[in-house]
Amino acid sequence: MFAERSPFGFGYGGKILRVNLSNGKITTEPLPGKLVRDYLGGRGFAARILYDELKPGIDPMGPDNKVLIASGPLAGLFLPAGGKITFAAKSPATNSYGDSNMGGHLAAEVKYAGYDVIIIEGAAAQPVYLYINNDKVEIRDAAKYWGQGAIITEDMLKNDLGREFEIATIGPAGENKIKFACISHDFGRQAGRTGIGAVMGSKNLKAVAVKGTKSLKVADPDKLLEIGKQAFADCFKHTGWKQWVAQGTAGVTVWSNQQGSFPTRNFQSGSLKGYENISGDELVKQTLVNHKACFGCPCACGKYAKTVRNNKDYYVEGPEYETAALIGGDCAIGNMADLTYANYICDELGIDTISGGSVVAFAMECYEKGIITKKDTGGMDWKFGSIEAFDKIINMIARRQGIGNLLADGVKIASEKLGKGSEKFAMQVKGLEISGYESRNAPAMMLAYMTCDIGAHHNRAWAITHDIQVGRDIIEGKAKKVVELQHIRPIFDMVGCCRLQWVELELKLDYYPQLLKAATGLDFTWDEMLKASERVWNLTRLFLIKEHTQTFGRQFDYPPARWYEETVVNGPTKGSIISKANIDILLDEYYNVRGWDKNGKPTPEKLKELGL
């Protein structure tokens, strides 16, 4: 599997940086060969290290938790979109393995500084930030930045350190340990999911600032240049490239509404009346300032936008599709100016727009049903569609004020405390709020949410197109496709590339083992890369089981009751529902395809096959 040359001289930085915030100790370690061979990088490195180093039952917000920042072997190189980096920890949202990947320019900078993994342990006594300038690594005072918004903090640090530093920050939500706090970078890129921003906040870690100027050696520069140029050319000549650059993911909004898959009013339906007002077309007409790309990206799907509110200008990257879905649709914020402002609020507070939108939508439905009253809201109407209510709720959450303190723990915990049937419409799986696809008429997409290893997130398997392609009423056979996607898509998080060139521009998967070999000398086949991805998937399942030894079972994979007890109330999929019996059929098939038992545990035979 290895080429003749050492893989650690090529493609990888070759070092793990370990920083203990409790005692100030900073060390480096060589990157282990077995870690490279079995887990490739990024999410693979993070899952293996966290599984090995975290004791079961630790407090996700305590000093025993660790934040990992891990890049992959293709990050920072001349090839399409090698700009992804993974943030990981034990998630406060799910009490299990959590990660979230981020675009922008941080991945390349970390590699150029010479590191593949940064492990942050312990907790500082006072607010600090981590300063990395190649081999110079320091824990610095962050008192002047604490309390500031995520976007403002990034600008302040760039002014203080130099614009060439790449910065990852948290906002007030992270400082206040909101369980869906995100990490922000590049004025609008986020590691949004699973609450890693809250873990940073629990460590009094405001930011990580990185400058790297070292060269990054590759195994075969001429071959890498040849393959990279051809891959870029394939992206640019694709018929969908022009439209993708024009609108980015915001272009998905119209399609999703037409399919009845746009979460609306806390997933009560799948299409928002007037959705055209928050479409990609309206973004371009009303708010677009400029297109924005991550490192090495041929697509520039980021849309830097401006909106004006009360005679004040607000700039933000977005709204992308998921923000349109969970704030625009789920909270019924139906015009582009309000949606862009809501996006700005979340970004500055450091709140994931997916979970943040979902929690506000849950609160609005609770208010609609009388579970939350004006006594809780301070007399304000928390109605769907009100940007004033959204502004109020999300700020109460970020500062843990009043009932915002309850909502700050996410819809699962909030519904368990509020009761009165709210558990049925708390739209989450494993404690993570569901991202942007209503799935009662999309069994594969629903199964993908149910079985996603970090909670309900589309990143691992965007299976709704398979439902549409083969038949939305079909149950049997969907599991095989979900498993296939759950092995393919996480590979991009392992090697440090964006998946959208494959998803949207049909860049051939054959490129990736070729690029990996040219960059590192590692001679993997595509099937061997898939096997590594399957190994990571089973390892994160073991993490979940280890954390819930006494209670673990297939109930961890069930969706909220709304999806099997209530029909879609209107739109193209009106009347749709998936029965509990069919959900069990989906799970039985899924466990069988994976080689797991009836309770969703990997069998000894499967673990032996994967070397676990």
Coordinates of C-alpha atoms in Angstrom, one line a residue:
M1 CA 0.0 0.0 0.0
F2 CA 2.9 2.4 0.7
A3 CA 5.1 3.6 -2.1
E4 CA 8.9 3.2 -1.7
R5 CA 9.3 6.7 -0.3
S6 CA 8.3 7.6 3.2
P7 CA 4.7 9.0 3.2
F8 CA 5.5 11.4 6.1
G9 CA 7.7 13.5 3.9
F10 CA 5.0 14.1 1.4
G11 CA 1.5 15.6 1.6
Y12 CA 1.4 15.5 5.4
G13 CA 2.9 18.1 7.8
G14 CA 4.2 15.1 9.8
K15 CA 3.5 16.5 13.3
I16 CA 0.8 16.5 15.9
L17 CA 0.7 19.7 18.0
R18 CA -0.6 19.1 21.6
V19 CA -1.5 22.1 23.8
N20 CA -2.6 21.8 27.4
L21 CA -4.5 25.0 28.5
S22 CA -4.5 23.9 32.1
N23 CA -0.7 23.8 32.7
G24 CA 0.5 25.6 29.6
K25 CA 2.5 22.7 28.3
I26 CA 3.0 22.7 24.5
T27 CA 4.6 19.7 22.7
T28 CA 4.8 18.1 19.3
E29 CA 4.6 14.4 18.4
P30 CA 5.4 12.6 15.1
L31 CA 2.4 11.5 13.1
P32 CA 2.0 7.7 13.6
G33 CA 2.3 5.6 10.5
K34 CA -0.6 3.3 11.5
L35 CA -2.9 6.4 11.9
V36 CA -2.1 7.4 8.4
R37 CA -2.6 4.0 6.9
D38 CA -5.9 3.3 8.6
Y39 CA -7.5 6.7 8.9
L40 CA -6.0 8.9 6.1
G41 CA -6.6 12.3 7.8
G42 CA -9.1 14.9 9.0
R43 CA -12.2 13.2 10.4
G44 CA -10.4 9.9 10.5
F45 CA -7.6 11.2 12.6
A46 CA -10.0 13.0 14.9
A47 CA -12.2 9.9 15.5
R48 CA -9.3 7.6 16.3
I49 CA -7.6 10.0 18.7
L50 CA -10.7 11.0 20.5
Y51 CA -11.8 7.3 20.8
D52 CA -8.4 6.4 22.3
E53 CA -7.9 9.4 24.6
L54 CA -11.3 10.3 26.0
K55 CA -12.7 8.2 28.9
P56 CA -16.4 7.3 28.7
G57 CA -18.7 9.5 30.7
I58 CA -16.6 12.7 30.8
D59 CA -18.4 16.0 30.8
P60 CA -18.3 17.5 27.3
M61 CA -17.9 20.9 28.9
G62 CA -15.2 19.8 31.3
P63 CA -11.4 20.0 31.1
D64 CA -11.2 16.3 30.3
N65 CA -12.8 16.9 26.8
K66 CA -10.4 17.7 24.0
V67 CA -10.8 19.8 20.8
L68 CA -9.1 18.4 17.7
I69 CA -8.4 20.4 14.6
A70 CA -7.3 18.0 11.8
S71 CA -6.5 18.6 8.2
G72 CA -6.2 16.0 5.5
P73 CA -3.4 15.0 3.0
L74 CA -4.9 16.9 0.1
A75 CA -5.5 20.1 2.0
G76 CA -3.4 23.1 0.8
L77 CA -2.4 21.6 -2.5
F78 CA -3.0 22.5 -6.2
L79 CA -6.2 20.6 -6.8
P80 CA -9.9 21.5 -6.7
A81 CA -11.1 22.7 -3.3
G82 CA -8.5 21.3 -0.9
G83 CA -9.5 23.7 1.8
K84 CA -11.4 21.6 4.3
I85 CA -10.5 21.1 8.0
T86 CA -12.3 19.2 10.7
F87 CA -13.1 20.4 14.3
A88 CA -14.0 17.5 16.6
A89 CA -14.7 16.8 20.3
K90 CA -17.1 14.9 22.5
S91 CA -20.3 16.8 21.5
P92 CA -22.3 18.6 24.2
A93 CA -25.4 18.2 22.0
T94 CA -25.2 14.4 21.6
N95 CA -22.8 13.2 24.4
S96 CA -21.0 11.3 21.8
Y97 CA -18.4 11.8 19.0
G98 CA -19.0 15.1 17.2
D99 CA -17.3 16.8 14.4
S100 CA -17.9 19.6 11.9
N101 CA -15.8 20.5 8.9
M102 CA -15.0 24.0 7.7
G103 CA -13.9 25.6 4.5
G104 CA -12.0 28.9 4.0
H105 CA -8.2 29.0 4.3
L106 CA -7.4 27.6 7.7
A107 CA -6.7 24.1 6.5
A108 CA -3.9 25.2 4.2
E109 CA -2.4 27.5 6.8
V110 CA -2.2 24.7 9.4
K111 CA -0.5 22.4 6.9
Y112 CA 2.0 25.2 6.0
A113 CA 2.7 25.6 9.7
G114 CA 3.8 21.9 9.7
Y115 CA 0.9 20.3 11.5
D116 CA -1.7 17.7 10.6
V117 CA -3.5 17.7 14.0
I118 CA -3.8 20.2 16.8
I119 CA -5.0 18.7 20.1
I120 CA -6.2 21.2 22.7
E121 CA -6.6 19.8 26.2
G122 CA -7.5 21.1 29.7
A123 CA -9.0 24.5 30.3
A124 CA -7.5 27.9 30.9
A125 CA -8.2 29.9 34.0
Q126 CA -8.8 33.1 32.0
P127 CA -9.8 33.8 28.4
V128 CA -7.0 33.0 26.0
Y129 CA -6.3 32.4 22.4
L130 CA -3.8 30.0 20.7
Y131 CA -1.1 31.7 18.6
I132 CA 0.7 29.6 16.0
N133 CA 3.4 31.1 13.8
N134 CA 5.1 28.0 12.3
D135 CA 7.1 26.5 15.2
K136 CA 6.3 29.4 17.6
V137 CA 3.3 28.4 19.6
E138 CA 2.0 30.4 22.5
I139 CA -1.1 30.7 24.7
R140 CA -2.0 34.3 24.8
D141 CA -4.3 36.5 26.8
A142 CA -7.7 37.1 25.2
A143 CA -9.3 39.4 27.7
K144 CA -9.8 42.2 25.1
Y145 CA -11.6 39.9 22.7
W146 CA -13.8 38.1 25.2
G147 CA -17.5 39.2 24.9
Q148 CA -17.0 40.3 21.3
G149 CA -18.8 38.9 18.3
A150 CA -17.2 36.2 16.2
I151 CA -16.9 38.4 13.1
I152 CA -15.6 41.4 15.0
T153 CA -13.1 39.2 16.9
E154 CA -11.6 37.8 13.6
D155 CA -11.1 41.4 12.3
M156 CA -9.6 42.5 15.6
L157 CA -7.1 39.7 15.7
K158 CA -6.1 40.3 12.0
N159 CA -5.5 43.9 12.9
D160 CA -3.4 42.9 15.9
L161 CA -1.4 40.0 14.4
G162 CA -1.4 40.7 10.6
R163 CA -3.9 40.1 7.9
E164 CA -1.9 37.0 6.8
F165 CA -3.0 35.1 9.9
E166 CA -6.0 32.7 9.5
I167 CA -8.3 32.9 12.4
A168 CA -11.0 30.6 13.9
T169 CA -13.1 32.2 16.6
I170 CA -16.1 31.7 18.8
G171 CA -18.8 34.3 19.6
P172 CA -20.8 35.0 22.8
A173 CA -22.7 31.8 22.3
G174 CA -19.6 29.7 22.6
E175 CA -18.4 31.7 25.6
N176 CA -21.8 30.9 27.3
K177 CA -21.6 27.2 26.3
I178 CA -24.7 27.2 24.1
K179 CA -24.9 23.6 23.0
F180 CA -25.1 24.5 19.3
A181 CA -22.4 27.2 19.3
C182 CA -20.3 27.2 16.2
I183 CA -16.7 28.1 15.3
S184 CA -16.3 30.9 12.7
H185 CA -13.5 31.7 10.2
D186 CA -12.9 33.8 7.1
F187 CA -15.8 36.1 7.9
G188 CA -18.6 33.7 7.2
R189 CA -17.3 30.1 7.1
Q190 CA -18.4 27.9 10.1
A191 CA -17.8 24.6 11.7
G192 CA -21.4 24.7 12.7
R193 CA -22.6 21.4 13.9
T194 CA -22.4 19.4 17.2
G195 CA -21.5 22.4 19.4
I196 CA -17.7 22.3 19.2
G197 CA -17.8 26.1 19.7
A198 CA -19.3 25.5 23.2
V199 CA -16.4 23.1 24.0
M200 CA -13.9 25.9 23.0
G201 CA -15.9 28.2 25.3
S202 CA -15.7 25.8 28.2
K203 CA -11.9 25.9 27.8
N204 CA -11.9 29.7 27.9
L205 CA -10.4 29.5 24.4
K206 CA -11.6 32.4 22.3
A207 CA -9.7 31.8 19.1
V208 CA -6.9 30.0 17.2
A209 CA -4.7 32.1 15.0
V210 CA -2.4 30.4 12.6
K211 CA 0.3 31.6 10.2
G212 CA 2.3 29.0 8.2
T213 CA 5.0 29.7 5.7
K214 CA 6.7 26.3 5.3
S215 CA 6.8 24.5 2.0
L216 CA 4.6 21.3 1.7
K217 CA 6.4 18.6 -0.2
V218 CA 4.5 16.2 -2.4
A219 CA 5.6 12.8 -3.8
D220 CA 5.2 13.5 -7.5
P221 CA 4.8 17.3 -8.2
D222 CA 4.6 16.9 -12.0
K223 CA 1.9 14.2 -11.7
L224 CA 0.0 16.2 -9.1
L225 CA 0.1 19.3 -11.4
E226 CA -1.1 17.3 -14.4
I227 CA -4.0 15.6 -12.5
G228 CA -5.0 18.8 -10.7
K229 CA -5.1 20.8 -13.9
Q230 CA -7.3 18.2 -15.5
A231 CA -9.6 18.1 -12.5
F232 CA -10.0 21.9 -12.5
A233 CA -10.7 21.8 -16.3
D234 CA -13.4 19.2 -15.7
C235 CA -15.1 21.5 -13.1
F236 CA -14.9 24.5 -15.4
K237 CA -16.4 22.8 -18.4
H238 CA -19.4 21.3 -16.6
T239 CA -22.7 22.6 -17.8
G240 CA -23.8 23.4 -14.2
W241 CA -20.7 25.4 -13.3
K242 CA -22.0 28.9 -14.3
Q243 CA -25.3 28.5 -12.4
W244 CA -23.5 27.1 -9.3
V245 CA -21.1 30.1 -9.2
A246 CA -24.0 32.5 -9.8
Q247 CA -26.1 31.4 -6.8
G248 CA -24.2 28.8 -4.7
T249 CA -26.3 26.6 -2.5
A250 CA -29.0 29.3 -2.4
G251 CA -30.0 28.0 -5.8
V252 CA -31.3 24.8 -4.1
T253 CA -34.2 26.7 -2.4
V254 CA -36.6 26.7 -5.3
W255 CA -35.9 23.0 -6.1
S256 CA -36.4 22.0 -2.5
N257 CA -39.8 23.8 -2.2
Q258 CA -40.9 22.3 -5.5
Q259 CA -40.0 18.8 -4.2
G260 CA -41.9 19.5 -0.9
S261 CA -38.7 18.9 1.1
F262 CA -38.2 22.5 2.4
P263 CA -38.7 22.4 6.2
T264 CA -41.4 24.8 7.0
R265 CA -42.8 26.0 10.4
N266 CA -40.9 23.5 12.4
F267 CA -41.2 20.7 9.9
Q268 CA -45.0 20.9 9.8
S269 CA -44.8 21.0 6.0
G270 CA -42.3 20.9 3.1
S271 CA -43.0 24.1 1.2
L272 CA -43.1 27.8 2.3
K273 CA -45.7 30.1 0.7
G274 CA -43.7 32.8 -1.1
Y275 CA -40.5 30.8 -1.1
E276 CA -39.5 32.7 -4.3
N277 CA -38.7 35.7 -2.1
I278 CA -35.8 33.9 -0.5
S279 CA -34.5 32.2 -3.6
G280 CA -31.0 32.3 -5.1
D281 CA -32.4 34.8 -7.7
E282 CA -33.5 37.2 -5.0
L283 CA -30.1 36.9 -3.2
V284 CA -28.4 38.0 -6.4
K285 CA -30.9 40.8 -7.1
Q286 CA -31.2 42.2 -3.6
T287 CA -28.1 41.5 -1.4
L288 CA -25.1 40.1 -3.3
V289 CA -21.9 42.1 -3.0
N290 CA -19.4 39.6 -4.4
H291 CA -18.7 35.9 -4.9
K292 CA -16.3 34.3 -2.4
A293 CA -14.3 31.1 -2.6
C294 CA -12.4 28.9 -0.2
F295 CA -8.8 27.8 -0.8
G296 CA -8.4 26.3 -4.3
C297 CA -12.1 26.3 -5.1
P298 CA -13.2 26.5 -8.7
C299 CA -16.8 27.2 -7.7
A300 CA -16.9 30.2 -5.4
C301 CA -20.2 29.2 -3.8
G302 CA -19.9 31.7 -1.0
K303 CA -22.0 34.8 -1.5
Y304 CA -20.9 37.9 0.4
A305 CA -24.0 39.9 1.0
K306 CA -25.2 43.2 2.5
T307 CA -28.5 44.2 4.0
V308 CA -29.6 47.4 5.7
R309 CA -31.7 47.5 8.8
N310 CA -32.6 50.7 10.8
N311 CA -30.2 52.7 8.6
K312 CA -27.3 50.4 9.5
D313 CA -25.4 48.2 7.0
Y314 CA -24.8 44.5 7.8
Y315 CA -22.4 42.3 5.9
V316 CA -22.5 38.5 6.0
E317 CA -21.6 35.5 3.9
G318 CA -24.9 34.0 2.9
P319 CA -27.6 33.0 3.3
E320 CA -26.7 29.6 1.9
Y321 CA -29.4 26.9 1.4
E322 CA -29.3 25.4 5.0
T323 CA -29.8 28.9 6.5
A324 CA -32.7 29.6 4.1
A325 CA -34.2 26.3 5.1
L326 CA -34.0 26.4 8.9
I327 CA -34.5 30.1 9.3
G328 CA -36.3 31.1 6.2
G329 CA -38.6 28.1 6.0
D330 CA -38.7 26.6 9.5
C331 CA -39.2 30.0 11.1
A332 CA -41.2 31.3 8.1
I333 CA -38.9 34.4 7.7
G334 CA -40.0 34.9 4.1
N335 CA -38.1 37.8 2.7
M336 CA -34.4 38.1 1.7
A337 CA -33.6 41.3 3.8
D338 CA -34.8 39.7 7.0
L339 CA -33.3 36.4 6.3
T340 CA -29.9 38.0 5.6
Y341 CA -30.1 40.0 8.8
A342 CA -31.0 36.8 10.8
N343 CA -28.0 35.1 9.2
Y344 CA -25.8 38.0 10.3
I345 CA -27.1 37.8 13.9
C346 CA -26.3 34.1 14.2
D347 CA -22.8 34.5 12.7
E348 CA -21.9 37.3 15.0
L349 CA -23.3 35.5 18.1
G350 CA -21.5 32.3 16.9
I351 CA -24.6 30.1 16.5
D352 CA -25.1 27.4 14.0
T353 CA -27.9 28.6 11.7
I354 CA -29.2 25.0 11.3
S355 CA -29.7 24.2 15.0
G356 CA -30.3 27.9 15.8
G357 CA -33.1 28.1 13.3
S358 CA -34.6 24.8 14.4
V359 CA -34.6 25.8 18.1
V360 CA -36.3 29.1 17.3
A361 CA -38.9 27.3 15.2
F362 CA -39.5 24.9 18.1
A363 CA -40.0 27.8 20.4
M364 CA -42.4 29.5 18.0
E365 CA -44.5 26.3 17.8
C366 CA -44.4 26.0 21.6
Y367 CA -45.7 29.6 21.8
E368 CA -48.3 28.8 19.1
K369 CA -49.5 25.8 21.2
G370 CA -49.5 27.7 24.6
I371 CA -46.6 25.7 26.0
I372 CA -44.5 28.9 26.0
T373 CA -46.5 31.9 27.1
K374 CA -46.2 35.7 27.2
K375 CA -44.9 35.3 30.7
D376 CA -41.9 33.6 29.2
T377 CA -41.5 36.0 26.2
G378 CA -41.8 39.2 28.2
G379 CA -45.1 40.0 26.5
M380 CA -43.8 39.6 23.0
D381 CA -45.6 37.6 20.3
W382 CA -43.3 34.8 19.2
K383 CA -45.1 34.1 16.0
F384 CA -43.8 32.4 12.9
G385 CA -42.5 34.9 10.4
S386 CA -41.5 37.6 12.9
I387 CA -37.9 38.8 12.4
E388 CA -38.3 40.8 15.7
A389 CA -39.2 37.6 17.5
F390 CA -36.3 35.7 15.9
D391 CA -33.9 38.5 16.9
K392 CA -35.2 38.4 20.5
I393 CA -35.2 34.6 20.9
I394 CA -31.7 34.0 19.4
N395 CA -30.2 36.8 21.6
M396 CA -31.9 35.4 24.7
I397 CA -30.4 32.0 23.8
A398 CA -26.9 33.3 23.2
R399 CA -26.9 35.0 26.6
R400 CA -28.8 32.3 28.4
Q401 CA -31.5 34.9 29.5
G402 CA -34.8 33.7 30.9
I403 CA -36.3 30.8 28.9
G404 CA -33.4 31.3 26.5
N405 CA -31.3 29.4 29.1
L406 CA -33.6 26.4 28.6
L407 CA -33.6 26.7 24.8
A408 CA -29.8 27.0 24.8
D409 CA -29.5 23.3 25.5
G410 CA -31.2 22.3 22.2
V411 CA -34.7 21.1 21.4
K412 CA -34.2 17.6 22.9
I413 CA -33.4 18.7 26.4
A414 CA -35.8 21.7 26.2
S415 CA -38.7 19.5 25.1
E416 CA -38.0 17.0 27.9
K417 CA -38.2 19.8 30.4
L418 CA -41.2 21.6 28.8
G419 CA -43.2 18.4 28.3
K420 CA -46.9 18.8 27.2
G421 CA -46.2 16.8 24.1
S422 CA -43.4 19.0 22.8
E423 CA -41.1 16.0 22.6
K424 CA -43.0 14.9 19.5
F425 CA -42.1 18.0 17.5
A426 CA -38.6 18.5 18.9
M427 CA -37.0 17.9 15.5
Q428 CA -33.7 16.1 16.3
V429 CA -32.0 12.7 16.2
K430 CA -29.5 11.8 19.0
G431 CA -29.8 15.3 20.3
L432 CA -28.7 17.1 17.1
E433 CA -31.3 19.2 15.3
I434 CA -32.3 18.0 11.8
S435 CA -30.8 19.9 8.9
G436 CA -32.7 21.2 5.8
Y437 CA -34.8 18.4 4.3
E438 CA -38.4 17.4 5.2
S439 CA -38.3 13.6 4.8
R440 CA -41.7 12.0 5.2
N441 CA -41.8 11.4 1.5
A442 CA -38.1 10.6 1.3
P443 CA -37.3 7.3 3.1
A444 CA -33.6 7.2 2.1
M445 CA -33.1 10.8 3.4
M446 CA -35.0 10.0 6.6
L447 CA -32.8 6.9 7.1
A448 CA -29.7 9.0 6.4
Y449 CA -30.7 11.4 9.2
M450 CA -31.6 8.5 11.6
T451 CA -28.3 6.8 11.2
C452 CA -25.9 9.7 10.8
D453 CA -23.1 9.2 13.3
I454 CA -23.1 12.7 14.7
G455 CA -26.9 13.2 14.8
A456 CA -29.2 14.3 12.1
H457 CA -27.0 16.0 9.5
H458 CA -27.2 15.8 5.7
N459 CA -23.4 16.1 5.2
R460 CA -22.9 12.3 5.6
A461 CA -25.5 11.2 3.0
W462 CA -27.6 13.5 0.8
A463 CA -29.9 10.7 -0.2
I464 CA -33.1 12.6 -1.2
T465 CA -32.0 12.7 -4.9
H466 CA -32.0 8.8 -4.7
D467 CA -35.5 8.9 -3.4
I468 CA -36.6 11.1 -6.2
Q469 CA -34.8 9.0 -8.8
V470 CA -36.0 5.5 -7.8
G471 CA -39.4 6.3 -6.2
R472 CA -40.3 8.2 -3.1
D473 CA -42.8 5.6 -1.8
I474 CA -40.3 2.7 -2.0
I475 CA -38.9 1.5 1.4
E476 CA -37.0 -1.7 0.5
G477 CA -33.6 -1.3 -0.9
K478 CA -32.9 2.3 0.3
A479 CA -30.5 1.2 3.0
K480 CA -27.9 0.0 0.6
K481 CA -27.7 3.4 -1.1
V482 CA -27.5 5.3 2.3
V483 CA -24.6 3.1 3.4
E484 CA -22.8 3.7 0.1
L485 CA -23.2 7.5 0.5
Q486 CA -22.1 7.3 4.1
H487 CA -18.9 5.8 3.0
I488 CA -18.2 8.1 0.0
R489 CA -19.0 11.5 1.4
P490 CA -17.0 11.3 4.6
I491 CA -13.9 10.5 2.5
F492 CA -13.8 14.2 1.5
D493 CA -13.6 15.2 5.2
M494 CA -10.8 12.7 5.7
V495 CA -8.6 13.9 2.8
G496 CA -9.4 17.6 3.3
C497 CA -11.4 18.4 0.2
C498 CA -14.9 19.8 -0.4
R499 CA -17.4 17.3 -1.7
L500 CA -19.4 19.8 -3.8
Q501 CA -17.2 19.4 -6.9
W502 CA -18.3 15.7 -6.9
V503 CA -21.9 16.4 -5.9
E504 CA -22.7 19.4 -8.1
L505 CA -20.1 19.2 -10.9
E506 CA -19.8 15.4 -11.2
L507 CA -16.1 15.4 -10.8
K508 CA -15.1 11.7 -11.0
L509 CA -14.3 9.9 -7.8
D510 CA -11.4 8.2 -9.7
Y511 CA -9.5 11.5 -9.3
Y512 CA -9.1 11.1 -5.5
P513 CA -6.9 8.0 -5.3
Q514 CA -4.8 9.4 -8.1
L515 CA -4.4 12.8 -6.3
L516 CA -3.7 11.0 -3.0
K517 CA -0.9 8.9 -4.6
A518 CA 0.7 11.9 -6.4
A519 CA 0.6 14.0 -3.2
T520 CA 1.7 11.4 -0.6
G521 CA 3.0 8.3 -2.3
L522 CA 0.2 6.3 -0.7
D523 CA -1.0 3.9 -3.3
F524 CA -4.6 3.4 -2.2
T525 CA -7.4 2.1 -4.5
W526 CA -10.8 3.8 -4.3
D527 CA -12.1 0.6 -2.6
E528 CA -9.3 0.9 0.0
M529 CA -10.3 4.5 0.7
L530 CA -13.9 3.4 1.1
K531 CA -12.8 0.7 3.5
A532 CA -11.0 3.4 5.6
S533 CA -14.2 5.4 5.6
E534 CA -16.2 2.4 6.8
R535 CA -13.6 1.9 9.5
V536 CA -14.2 5.4 10.8
W537 CA -18.0 5.0 10.6
N538 CA -17.9 1.9 12.8
L539 CA -15.4 3.5 15.2
T540 CA -17.7 6.5 15.8
R541 CA -20.6 3.9 16.4
L542 CA -18.4 2.3 19.0
F543 CA -17.9 5.7 20.6
L544 CA -21.7 6.1 20.8
I545 CA -22.1 2.6 22.3
K546 CA -19.2 3.2 24.8
E547 CA -20.9 6.4 26.1
H548 CA -24.3 4.7 26.5
T549 CA -23.4 1.1 27.5
Q550 CA -26.5 0.5 29.7
T551 CA -29.1 2.1 27.5
F552 CA -27.9 1.7 23.9
G553 CA -30.3 0.2 21.4
R554 CA -32.1 0.9 18.1
Q555 CA -34.1 3.7 19.8
F556 CA -31.1 5.9 19.4
D557 CA -31.8 5.8 15.6
Y558 CA -35.5 6.7 15.7
P559 CA -36.6 10.0 14.3
P560 CA -39.0 12.4 16.2
A561 CA -42.6 11.2 16.5
R562 CA -43.8 14.0 14.1
W563 CA -42.3 12.1 11.2
Y564 CA -44.3 8.9 11.9
E565 CA -47.4 10.2 13.6
E566 CA -48.3 13.4 11.7
T567 CA -48.8 13.9 8.0
V568 CA -47.3 16.8 6.0
V569 CA -50.0 19.5 6.3
N570 CA -49.6 21.2 2.8
G571 CA -47.4 21.6 -0.2
P572 CA -46.4 19.1 -2.9
T573 CA -46.0 16.2 -0.4
K574 CA -49.2 17.0 1.6
G575 CA -50.5 13.9 3.4
S576 CA -47.1 12.1 3.4
I577 CA -46.0 10.0 6.3
I578 CA -43.8 7.0 7.0
S579 CA -45.2 4.5 9.5
K580 CA -43.2 3.2 12.5
A581 CA -43.3 -0.3 10.9
N582 CA -41.6 1.0 7.8
I583 CA -39.1 2.8 9.9
D584 CA -38.2 -0.5 11.5
I585 CA -37.9 -2.1 8.0
L586 CA -35.5 0.7 7.0
L587 CA -33.4 0.1 10.2
D588 CA -33.4 -3.7 9.8
E589 CA -32.1 -3.5 6.3
Y590 CA -29.6 -0.8 7.2
Y591 CA -28.2 -2.9 10.1
N592 CA -28.0 -5.9 7.9
V593 CA -26.1 -4.1 5.1
R594 CA -23.7 -2.7 7.7
G595 CA -23.1 -6.1 9.3
W596 CA -24.6 -4.9 12.6
D597 CA -26.9 -6.8 14.9
K598 CA -30.6 -6.1 15.5
N599 CA -29.8 -3.5 18.1
G600 CA -27.5 -1.6 15.8
K601 CA -24.2 -2.9 17.3
P602 CA -21.3 -3.9 15.0
T603 CA -20.8 -7.6 15.1
P604 CA -17.4 -9.1 16.2
E605 CA -17.0 -10.3 12.6
K606 CA -17.5 -6.8 11.2
L607 CA -15.0 -5.3 13.7
K608 CA -12.4 -8.0 12.9
E609 CA -12.9 -7.3 9.1
L610 CA -12.1 -3.6 9.8
G611 CA -9.3 -4.2 12.2
L612 CA -11.1 -2.6 15.1

